[in-house]
């Protein structure tokens, strides 16, 4: 502990503050799936209609919240890569900042429900501007006490230059929000365009930059950009914080369904007495499908976490692009409990049930395929980003590919099977849920057998040489 | 990253698995406050009555869940202090274990709602027994691959002895549950007694042991108990995991109210049009108190986290007794959002509102006082458990005392003020909410002034000497 209390008695390592912030932000990012999940679906109504109703507002709110919160989180990472030590004052300022970030999802739901009312826009812009002011205060405070800064900045000669640069970067978004709130009084459609730019610009510019660098080769970094290395958007994300954020999302998503079950699925004693003749077992059998949904979604989320964990064990550096792919994967993971709940809400063999099962498969597929994409993106730059074991030709390369490809393949297979054998869709889906955990247990064996078979088929001579 | 992939390519550091487990367990521990918070209170009904109704079942369920989950968590810590490295198989087994732990709260609510039906008991005992079996499998698996064990066990000569001892400790609770489930068919009251013993025994024995050691001095540790040091209940808890668990609880509690707000407090467009003449601002003013409740509870939980963070920065070793006090503190923190929500749910100046405010003060008081108790307990053994700065006579001693005492004192003061000036109770409470964050900001200054004053009063000569 003595290394956590440095020099100044009031100075502390920022580790736990960051872990707490990560936990808060990951919960907030996934929370907006709850209004989606709690939308009542009538049995007589077609799923297609209610899904369309959902798609227009609630799912949009969920995805937008997820993206804007991850933008705020990325900014938070960058800020605390410059400020590596904290004191009481910074901790309190950071908490104030967190309080406003957790309020952002609500302003989004207001915007989605009342798109023509400017109150939602004004509230959102107000929050963002106050967050910007607090972050500027954090920067000014930290630069007034240089022992809080990272060593790189501490020993640098042009600290004030740094300070102004960081302040400029931080105030960019609040300034755009100020314009958006002013325009909202004149022509509110323009404000939405401005806000969309705020949310998507970092992602789009990142994608473009990545594509360009792949197309025309690595762009020379100017000496000036090297100077500001610690505050450029193409700087790698802290791997620890990406892991902490992902853990938070996986944990909250895995437990979302038990929240509902604990609250809604305890029958009323009088109902049990009157409708089920006092038999609790009979009363609980009504809820049977919901328990199944819980265990199914917990297992799927848990296994996706397991794949993520295995992948990041072998990742040595997280680029921004990998972080973006991770965000997309997590956004789909957040939708899983909803999809699983839907699969058990409709009568057996109805068209609604089939569609719900297919939606689940699509969500699992995308959650898995984006995890695979993280690895593929890492392979493009494998010298810097990956452990030798999982690079091309590494001894864990094939095994990692199998782990990452298992869920997308299974989801795709289930999807097409349910298209063909639509009458048995529920059975196929449940069979998939039960088989996959065991598949992970014996995966290493399967990969070895598969590789041996491939060697036997394609180059029997070399396989003989190897053994 | 190379140090995280040890020798065997499939062996991994257990750090992230433990962080994920901590996140899951902390969410589950706090989840059962939701059914309490969502109990509808009628305005015409007296709060006292509905609180009594709550107290009998839901709050009991919440507290029991919190305790049983922390017992499971402590067992998890002990297990993974022996097994320090994991592989894929252990990670999957651990996930299965987590899935069952997250199901425990539901069995508790069944027990509370249907105390005379044995189904709840059977489900609970079934879960615990399966958890025991999985943990035994984990132990057997780990001992069959000694490179997964902690070095202390790895180099030991009597590994099989260790293995049997650990298996015996693990199977104790499932065995008691087996008896409880058998007795439930004959005389179900006895099962509850058995379950209560299971839950409270570790705590009671710990308290007794601590009291005895304080009363008659340190008990000599037998050489045999030293041999099993890594699996005795009086062994210190991993400080990292106590922090991670506390962070999870604080984070989920801080965001509990925004979950509700995002779901329930977005008005329906048709309602706004018909009842408020299309004015969204007017419609949202109805929810005003709920926003206040959100910001109030977020600030209080955030500041309690801040105090906890400051305390644990200076803690070097967490004893089991400190962990127990921490659990009590967290259990009260979990009740905070509920209390804050109540304060704004009743008409102004009603008796209900006064009582709700007083309940909030009591909860804040206990959450704070148990944090203070952690420090007091640590001071008894300060050489081992505390950083020199905060020991008696350390330069941060008075400041730490002020930090820890601030919330209990303020809560107590507010409580008595509302008793005397019951007409202004709401204003006093809101004033308290606003003042406390600023009090924390200037606390260091206040402590210095206070100390200087004390010196001036009691020993003016020595203060002159010091300056």
Coordinates of C-alpha atoms in Angstrom, one line a residue, chain B:
Chain B
X1 CA 1.0 -10.0 -21.1
X2 CA 3.6 -12.7 -21.2
X3 CA 3.5 -13.1 -17.5
X4 CA -0.2 -13.8 -17.6
X5 CA 0.3 -16.8 -19.8
X6 CA 2.4 -19.1 -17.7
X7 CA 4.2 -22.2 -18.8
X8 CA 1.3 -24.2 -20.0
X9 CA -0.3 -22.4 -22.8
X10 CA -3.8 -22.9 -21.5
X11 CA -3.0 -21.6 -18.0
X12 CA -4.2 -18.1 -17.2
X13 CA -4.0 -15.6 -14.4
X14 CA -7.3 -15.7 -12.5
X15 CA -7.5 -11.9 -12.0
X16 CA -10.2 -11.2 -14.5
X17 CA -12.3 -14.2 -13.7
X18 CA -12.4 -13.0 -10.1
X19 CA -13.3 -9.5 -11.1
X20 CA -16.2 -10.8 -13.1
X21 CA -17.4 -13.0 -10.3
X22 CA -17.2 -10.1 -7.9
X23 CA -19.3 -8.0 -10.3
X24 CA -21.9 -10.7 -10.6
X25 CA -22.1 -11.4 -6.9
X26 CA -22.3 -7.8 -5.9
X27 CA -25.2 -7.2 -8.3
X28 CA -27.1 -10.2 -7.0
X29 CA -26.5 -9.1 -3.4
X30 CA -28.2 -5.8 -4.0
X31 CA -30.9 -6.9 -6.4
X32 CA -33.4 -7.9 -3.8
X33 CA -33.9 -4.3 -2.8
X34 CA -35.9 -3.8 -6.0
X35 CA -39.0 -5.7 -4.9
X36 CA -38.9 -3.7 -1.7
X37 CA -38.6 -0.4 -3.6
X38 CA -41.3 -1.2 -6.0
X39 CA -43.9 -2.0 -3.4
X40 CA -46.7 0.4 -4.0
X41 CA -47.6 2.7 -1.1
X42 CA -51.0 4.2 -1.1
X43 CA -51.2 7.9 0.0
X44 CA -54.2 7.4 2.2
X45 CA -52.7 4.4 4.0
X46 CA -50.3 5.1 6.9
X47 CA -46.7 4.6 6.1
X48 CA -46.3 2.8 9.4
X49 CA -48.6 0.0 8.2
X50 CA -47.1 -0.5 4.9
X51 CA -43.6 -0.4 6.4
X52 CA -44.6 -3.2 8.8
X53 CA -45.8 -5.2 5.8
X54 CA -42.5 -4.6 4.1
X55 CA -40.5 -5.4 7.1
X56 CA -42.0 -8.8 7.6
X57 CA -41.1 -10.2 4.2
X58 CA -39.3 -8.1 1.7
X59 CA -36.7 -6.4 3.9
X60 CA -36.0 -9.7 5.6
X61 CA -35.5 -11.3 2.2
X62 CA -33.2 -8.5 1.2
X63 CA -31.0 -8.8 4.3
X64 CA -31.0 -12.6 4.2
X65 CA -30.0 -12.6 0.5
X66 CA -27.3 -10.1 1.2
X67 CA -25.9 -12.2 4.0
X68 CA -26.1 -15.6 2.3
X69 CA -24.6 -14.1 -0.9
X70 CA -21.7 -12.7 1.0
X71 CA -21.2 -16.0 2.7
X72 CA -21.0 -17.6 -0.7
X73 CA -18.6 -14.9 -1.8
X74 CA -16.3 -15.4 1.2
X75 CA -16.2 -19.1 0.3
X76 CA -15.3 -18.2 -3.3
X77 CA -12.5 -15.9 -2.1
X78 CA -11.0 -18.7 0.1
X79 CA -11.3 -21.2 -2.8
X80 CA -9.4 -19.0 -5.2
X81 CA -6.8 -18.1 -2.7
X82 CA -5.7 -21.7 -3.0
X83 CA -6.3 -21.9 -6.8
X84 CA -4.4 -18.9 -8.1
X85 CA -4.3 -19.8 -11.8
X86 CA -7.1 -21.0 -14.0
X87 CA -7.6 -22.7 -17.4
X88 CA -10.6 -22.9 -19.7
X89 CA -12.2 -25.8 -17.8
X90 CA -12.1 -24.0 -14.4
X91 CA -13.4 -20.8 -15.9
X92 CA -16.4 -22.7 -17.3
X93 CA -17.0 -24.5 -14.0
X94 CA -16.9 -21.2 -12.2
X95 CA -19.5 -19.7 -14.5
X96 CA -21.8 -22.7 -13.8
X97 CA -21.3 -22.0 -10.1
X98 CA -22.1 -18.3 -10.6
X99 CA -25.3 -19.1 -12.4
X100 CA -26.6 -21.1 -9.4
X101 CA -25.5 -18.4 -6.9
X102 CA -27.5 -15.8 -8.9
X103 CA -30.5 -18.0 -8.6
X104 CA -30.4 -18.1 -4.7
X105 CA -32.3 -14.7 -4.2
X106 CA -35.3 -16.1 -6.0
X107 CA -35.5 -19.2 -3.7
X108 CA -35.4 -16.8 -0.8
X109 CA -38.3 -14.8 -2.0
X110 CA -40.3 -18.0 -2.5
X111 CA -39.5 -19.0 1.1
X112 CA -40.5 -15.6 2.4
X113 CA -43.8 -15.5 0.5
X114 CA -44.7 -19.2 1.2
X115 CA -43.1 -19.9 4.5
X116 CA -45.1 -23.1 5.1
X117 CA -44.4 -24.6 1.7
X118 CA -41.3 -26.7 1.5
X119 CA -40.6 -26.0 -2.2
X120 CA -38.6 -22.9 -1.4
X121 CA -36.4 -24.8 1.1
X122 CA -35.9 -27.7 -1.4
X123 CA -35.0 -25.4 -4.2
X124 CA -32.5 -23.5 -2.0
X125 CA -30.9 -26.6 -0.6
X126 CA -30.8 -28.1 -4.1
X127 CA -28.9 -25.1 -5.4
X128 CA -26.5 -25.1 -2.5
X129 CA -25.8 -28.8 -2.9
X130 CA -25.1 -28.5 -6.6
X131 CA -22.8 -25.5 -5.9
X132 CA -21.0 -27.7 -3.4
X133 CA -20.6 -30.5 -5.9
X134 CA -19.3 -28.0 -8.6
X135 CA -16.8 -26.5 -6.1
X136 CA -15.6 -30.0 -5.2
X137 CA -15.1 -30.8 -8.8
X138 CA -13.1 -27.5 -9.1
X139 CA -10.9 -28.5 -6.2
X140 CA -10.3 -32.1 -7.5
X141 CA -9.5 -30.7 -11.0
X142 CA -7.1 -28.1 -9.6
X143 CA -5.3 -30.6 -7.4
X144 CA -4.9 -32.9 -10.4
X145 CA -3.0 -30.1 -12.1
X146 CA -0.8 -28.7 -9.3
X147 CA 0.6 -25.8 -11.4
X148 CA -2.8 -24.2 -10.9
X149 CA -2.4 -24.0 -7.1
X150 CA -0.8 -21.3 -5.0
X151 CA 2.9 -21.8 -4.5
X152 CA 2.4 -22.4 -0.8
X153 CA 0.4 -25.5 -1.6
X154 CA 2.4 -26.5 -4.6
X155 CA 5.7 -26.9 -2.7
X156 CA 3.9 -28.5 0.3
X157 CA 4.6 -32.3 0.8
X158 CA 1.1 -33.3 2.0
X159 CA -1.0 -32.0 -0.9
X160 CA -3.5 -34.8 -0.5
X161 CA -4.0 -33.9 3.1
X162 CA -4.8 -30.3 2.0
X163 CA -7.1 -31.6 -0.6
X164 CA -9.2 -33.6 1.8
X165 CA -9.2 -30.7 4.3
X166 CA -10.5 -28.2 1.7
X167 CA -13.1 -30.7 0.4
X168 CA -14.3 -31.3 4.0
X169 CA -14.7 -27.5 4.6
X170 CA -16.5 -27.1 1.3
X171 CA -18.9 -30.0 1.8
X172 CA -19.9 -28.9 5.3
X173 CA -22.6 -26.4 4.1
X174 CA -24.1 -28.7 1.4
X175 CA -24.3 -31.5 3.9
X176 CA -26.3 -29.3 6.3
X177 CA -28.5 -28.4 3.4
X178 CA -29.1 -32.1 2.7
X179 CA -30.2 -32.6 6.2
X180 CA -32.4 -29.5 6.1
X181 CA -34.1 -30.8 2.9
X182 CA -34.7 -34.2 4.5
X183 CA -36.1 -32.7 7.7
X184 CA -38.3 -30.4 5.6
X185 CA -40.5 -33.4 4.8
X186 CA -40.9 -34.3 8.5
X187 CA -40.9 -31.0 10.4
X188 CA -40.1 -28.0 8.3
X189 CA -39.5 -25.5 11.1
X190 CA -36.4 -27.4 11.9
X191 CA -35.1 -26.8 8.4
X192 CA -35.3 -23.1 8.9
X193 CA -33.2 -23.4 12.1
X194 CA -30.6 -25.4 10.2
X195 CA -30.5 -22.8 7.4
X196 CA -30.2 -20.0 9.9
X197 CA -27.3 -21.8 11.4
X198 CA -25.7 -22.2 8.0
X199 CA -26.0 -18.4 7.3
X200 CA -25.1 -17.0 10.6
X201 CA -22.6 -19.5 12.0
X202 CA -19.5 -18.1 10.2
X203 CA -20.5 -14.6 11.5
X204 CA -21.3 -15.6 15.0
X205 CA -18.2 -17.8 15.4
X206 CA -16.1 -14.9 14.0
X207 CA -17.6 -12.4 16.4
X208 CA -17.1 -14.7 19.4
X209 CA -13.6 -15.4 18.4
X210 CA -12.8 -11.8 18.1
X211 CA -14.4 -10.9 21.4
X212 CA -12.5 -13.7 23.1
X213 CA -9.2 -12.7 21.6
X214 CA -9.8 -9.1 22.8
X215 CA -10.9 -10.3 26.2
X216 CA -8.3 -12.9 27.1
X217 CA -5.6 -12.0 24.7
X218 CA -4.4 -13.6 21.5
X219 CA -5.1 -17.3 21.4
X220 CA -2.1 -19.4 20.6
X221 CA -2.4 -20.8 17.1
X222 CA -1.7 -24.5 17.0
X223 CA 0.9 -25.7 14.5
X224 CA -1.8 -27.7 12.8
X225 CA -3.8 -24.6 12.1
X226 CA -0.7 -22.8 10.8
X227 CA -0.4 -25.7 8.4
X228 CA -3.8 -25.0 6.9
X229 CA -3.3 -21.3 7.0
X230 CA -4.6 -20.8 3.5
X231 CA -8.0 -22.3 4.3
X232 CA -8.9 -21.2 7.8
X233 CA -11.8 -18.8 8.4
X234 CA -9.6 -16.3 10.3
X235 CA -7.3 -15.8 7.4
X236 CA -7.4 -12.3 6.0
X237 CA -9.7 -11.6 3.1
X238 CA -8.1 -10.5 -0.2
X239 CA -8.2 -6.7 0.0
X240 CA -8.5 -6.4 -3.8
X241 CA -11.6 -8.5 -3.9
X242 CA -13.3 -6.7 -0.9
X243 CA -12.7 -3.4 -2.9
X244 CA -14.1 -4.9 -6.1
X245 CA -17.2 -6.3 -4.4
X246 CA -17.8 -3.0 -2.6
X247 CA -17.3 -1.0 -5.9
X248 CA -19.9 -3.3 -7.5
X249 CA -22.5 -2.7 -4.8
X250 CA -21.9 1.1 -4.7
X251 CA -22.2 1.3 -8.5
X252 CA -25.4 -0.7 -8.8
X253 CA -27.0 1.1 -5.9
X254 CA -26.0 4.5 -7.3
X255 CA -27.7 3.7 -10.6
X256 CA -30.8 1.9 -9.2
X257 CA -33.0 5.0 -9.3
X258 CA -32.0 6.0 -12.8
X259 CA -33.3 2.6 -14.0
X260 CA -36.7 3.4 -12.6
X261 CA -36.6 7.0 -13.9
X262 CA -35.8 5.9 -17.4
X263 CA -38.5 3.4 -17.4
X264 CA -41.4 5.1 -15.6
X265 CA -40.8 8.8 -15.8
X266 CA -41.1 9.3 -19.6
X267 CA -44.7 10.6 -20.0
X268 CA -47.0 9.3 -22.6
X269 CA -47.4 11.7 -25.6
X270 CA -51.2 11.4 -25.5
X271 CA -51.3 12.2 -21.8
X272 CA -49.1 15.2 -22.3
X273 CA -51.4 16.5 -25.0
X274 CA -54.6 15.9 -23.1
X275 CA -53.7 16.7 -19.5
X276 CA -51.0 19.3 -19.8
X277 CA -52.0 21.0 -23.0
X278 CA -49.0 19.7 -24.9
X279 CA -46.5 21.3 -22.4
X280 CA -43.8 18.8 -21.7
X281 CA -42.2 21.0 -19.0
X282 CA -45.5 21.0 -17.1
X283 CA -45.8 17.2 -17.5
X284 CA -42.2 16.7 -16.2
X285 CA -42.7 19.0 -13.2
X286 CA -44.9 16.2 -11.8
X287 CA -41.8 14.0 -11.7
X288 CA -39.6 16.8 -10.1
X289 CA -39.3 15.1 -6.7
X290 CA -38.1 11.9 -8.3
X291 CA -35.2 13.7 -10.0
X292 CA -34.3 15.2 -6.7
X293 CA -34.4 11.7 -5.1
X294 CA -32.1 10.4 -7.8
X295 CA -29.5 13.1 -7.5
X296 CA -29.7 13.0 -3.7
X297 CA -29.2 9.2 -3.5
X298 CA -26.5 9.2 -6.2
X299 CA -24.6 11.9 -4.3
X300 CA -25.0 10.1 -0.9
X301 CA -24.0 6.8 -2.3
X302 CA -21.1 8.4 -4.2
X303 CA -19.8 10.1 -1.1
X304 CA -20.1 7.0 1.0
X305 CA -18.0 5.3 -1.8
X306 CA -15.6 8.1 -1.5
X307 CA -15.2 7.6 2.2
X308 CA -14.8 3.9 1.7
X309 CA -12.2 4.5 -0.9
X310 CA -10.3 6.8 1.3
X311 CA -10.4 4.3 4.2
X312 CA -9.3 1.3 2.1
X313 CA -6.4 3.3 0.6
X314 CA -4.9 3.2 4.1
X315 CA -5.9 -0.4 4.9
X316 CA -3.0 -2.8 4.3
X317 CA -4.8 -6.0 5.4
X318 CA -8.5 -6.9 5.6
X319 CA -9.4 -9.2 8.5
X320 CA -12.6 -11.3 8.4
X321 CA -14.1 -9.1 11.1
X322 CA -13.5 -5.9 9.0
X323 CA -15.1 -7.7 6.0
X324 CA -18.1 -8.5 8.2
X325 CA -18.5 -4.8 9.2
X326 CA -18.1 -3.9 5.5
X327 CA -20.9 -6.2 4.6
X328 CA -23.2 -4.6 7.2
X329 CA -22.3 -1.2 5.9
X330 CA -23.1 -2.2 2.3
X331 CA -26.4 -3.8 3.3
X332 CA -27.5 -0.4 4.6
X333 CA -26.2 1.4 1.5
X334 CA -28.4 -0.9 -0.5
X335 CA -31.4 0.4 1.3
X336 CA -30.6 4.1 0.5
X337 CA -32.3 4.5 -2.9
X338 CA -35.5 3.1 -1.4
X339 CA -35.4 5.5 1.5
X340 CA -34.7 8.5 -0.8
X341 CA -37.6 7.5 -3.0
X342 CA -39.9 7.4 0.0
X343 CA -38.9 10.9 1.1
X344 CA -40.4 12.4 -2.1
X345 CA -43.4 10.1 -2.5
X346 CA -45.7 11.6 0.2
X347 CA -47.5 15.0 0.3
X348 CA -45.6 17.9 1.9
X349 CA -45.6 18.1 5.7
X350 CA -47.5 14.8 6.1
X351 CA -46.5 12.5 8.9
X352 CA -45.5 9.9 6.3
X353 CA -43.0 12.3 4.8
X354 CA -41.5 13.0 8.2
X355 CA -41.1 9.3 8.9
X356 CA -39.6 8.6 5.5
X357 CA -37.0 11.3 6.1
X358 CA -36.2 9.9 9.5
X359 CA -35.8 6.4 8.0
X360 CA -33.4 7.8 5.5
X361 CA -31.4 9.5 8.3
X362 CA -31.2 6.2 10.2
X363 CA -30.0 4.3 7.1
X364 CA -27.3 6.8 6.3
X365 CA -26.3 6.8 10.0
X366 CA -25.9 3.0 10.1
X367 CA -24.1 2.9 6.7
X368 CA -21.7 5.5 8.0
X369 CA -21.2 4.2 11.5
X370 CA -20.3 0.7 10.2
X371 CA -17.6 2.3 8.0
X372 CA -16.3 4.0 11.1
X373 CA -16.4 0.6 12.9
X374 CA -14.2 -0.9 10.2
X375 CA -11.5 1.7 11.0
X376 CA -12.0 1.3 14.8
X377 CA -11.6 -2.5 14.3
X378 CA -8.5 -1.9 12.2
X379 CA -7.0 0.4 14.9
X380 CA -7.1 -2.5 17.4
X381 CA -4.5 -4.2 15.3
X382 CA -3.0 -1.1 13.6
X383 CA 0.5 -2.5 13.2
X384 CA -0.8 -5.1 10.8
X385 CA -3.9 -3.6 9.2
X386 CA -3.2 0.1 8.8
X387 CA -0.8 2.5 7.0
X388 CA 1.3 4.5 9.4
X389 CA -0.4 7.8 8.3
X390 CA -3.7 6.9 9.8
X391 CA -2.6 5.1 13.0
X392 CA -2.8 6.8 16.4
X393 CA -0.7 9.9 16.1
X394 CA -0.3 9.6 12.3
X395 CA -0.5 12.8 10.3
X396 CA -3.8 11.8 8.6
X397 CA -5.4 10.3 11.7
X398 CA -7.6 13.2 12.6
X399 CA -8.5 13.8 9.0
X400 CA -9.6 10.2 8.5
X401 CA -11.7 10.3 11.7
X402 CA -13.4 13.5 10.4
X403 CA -14.1 11.9 7.0
X404 CA -15.6 8.8 8.6
X405 CA -17.5 10.6 11.2
X406 CA -19.0 13.3 8.9
X407 CA -22.0 11.2 7.6
X408 CA -23.0 9.6 10.9
X409 CA -22.9 13.0 12.6
X410 CA -24.8 14.8 9.9
X411 CA -27.4 12.0 9.8
X412 CA -27.8 12.1 13.6
X413 CA -28.1 15.9 13.6
X414 CA -30.7 15.9 10.8
X415 CA -32.6 13.2 12.6
X416 CA -32.9 15.2 15.8
X417 CA -33.5 18.5 14.0
X418 CA -36.5 16.9 12.1
X419 CA -37.8 15.7 15.5
X420 CA -37.8 19.2 16.9
X421 CA -38.6 21.2 13.8
X422 CA -40.9 18.7 12.2
X423 CA -42.6 21.3 10.0
X424 CA -39.4 22.1 8.2
X425 CA -38.2 18.5 7.9
X426 CA -38.1 18.4 4.1
X427 CA -36.2 21.7 3.9
X428 CA -33.7 20.5 6.5
X429 CA -33.2 17.2 4.6
X430 CA -32.6 19.0 1.3
X431 CA -30.2 21.4 2.9
X432 CA -28.3 18.5 4.3
X433 CA -28.1 16.9 0.9
X434 CA -26.7 20.0 -0.7
X435 CA -24.2 20.9 2.1
X436 CA -22.5 17.6 2.6
X437 CA -20.6 17.4 -0.8
X438 CA -19.2 20.9 -0.1
X439 CA -18.4 19.9 3.4
X440 CA -16.2 17.0 2.0
X441 CA -14.5 19.5 -0.3
X442 CA -13.4 21.8 2.5
X443 CA -13.0 19.1 5.1
X444 CA -9.2 19.2 5.2
X445 CA -9.4 22.9 5.9
X446 CA -12.0 22.4 8.6
X447 CA -10.0 19.7 10.3
X448 CA -6.9 21.9 10.3
X449 CA -8.8 24.9 11.8
X450 CA -10.5 22.6 14.3
X451 CA -7.1 21.1 15.4
X452 CA -5.6 24.5 15.8
X453 CA -8.6 25.7 17.8
X454 CA -8.3 22.6 20.1
X455 CA -4.7 23.3 20.6
X456 CA -5.3 26.9 21.4
X457 CA -7.9 25.9 24.0
X458 CA -6.3 23.0 25.7
X459 CA -2.6 23.6 25.4
X460 CA -1.8 27.0 24.0
X461 CA 1.9 26.7 25.0
X462 CA 2.5 23.6 22.9
X463 CA 0.8 25.0 19.9
X464 CA 3.1 28.0 20.1
X465 CA 6.0 25.6 20.2
X466 CA 4.8 23.8 17.1
X467 CA 4.5 26.9 15.0

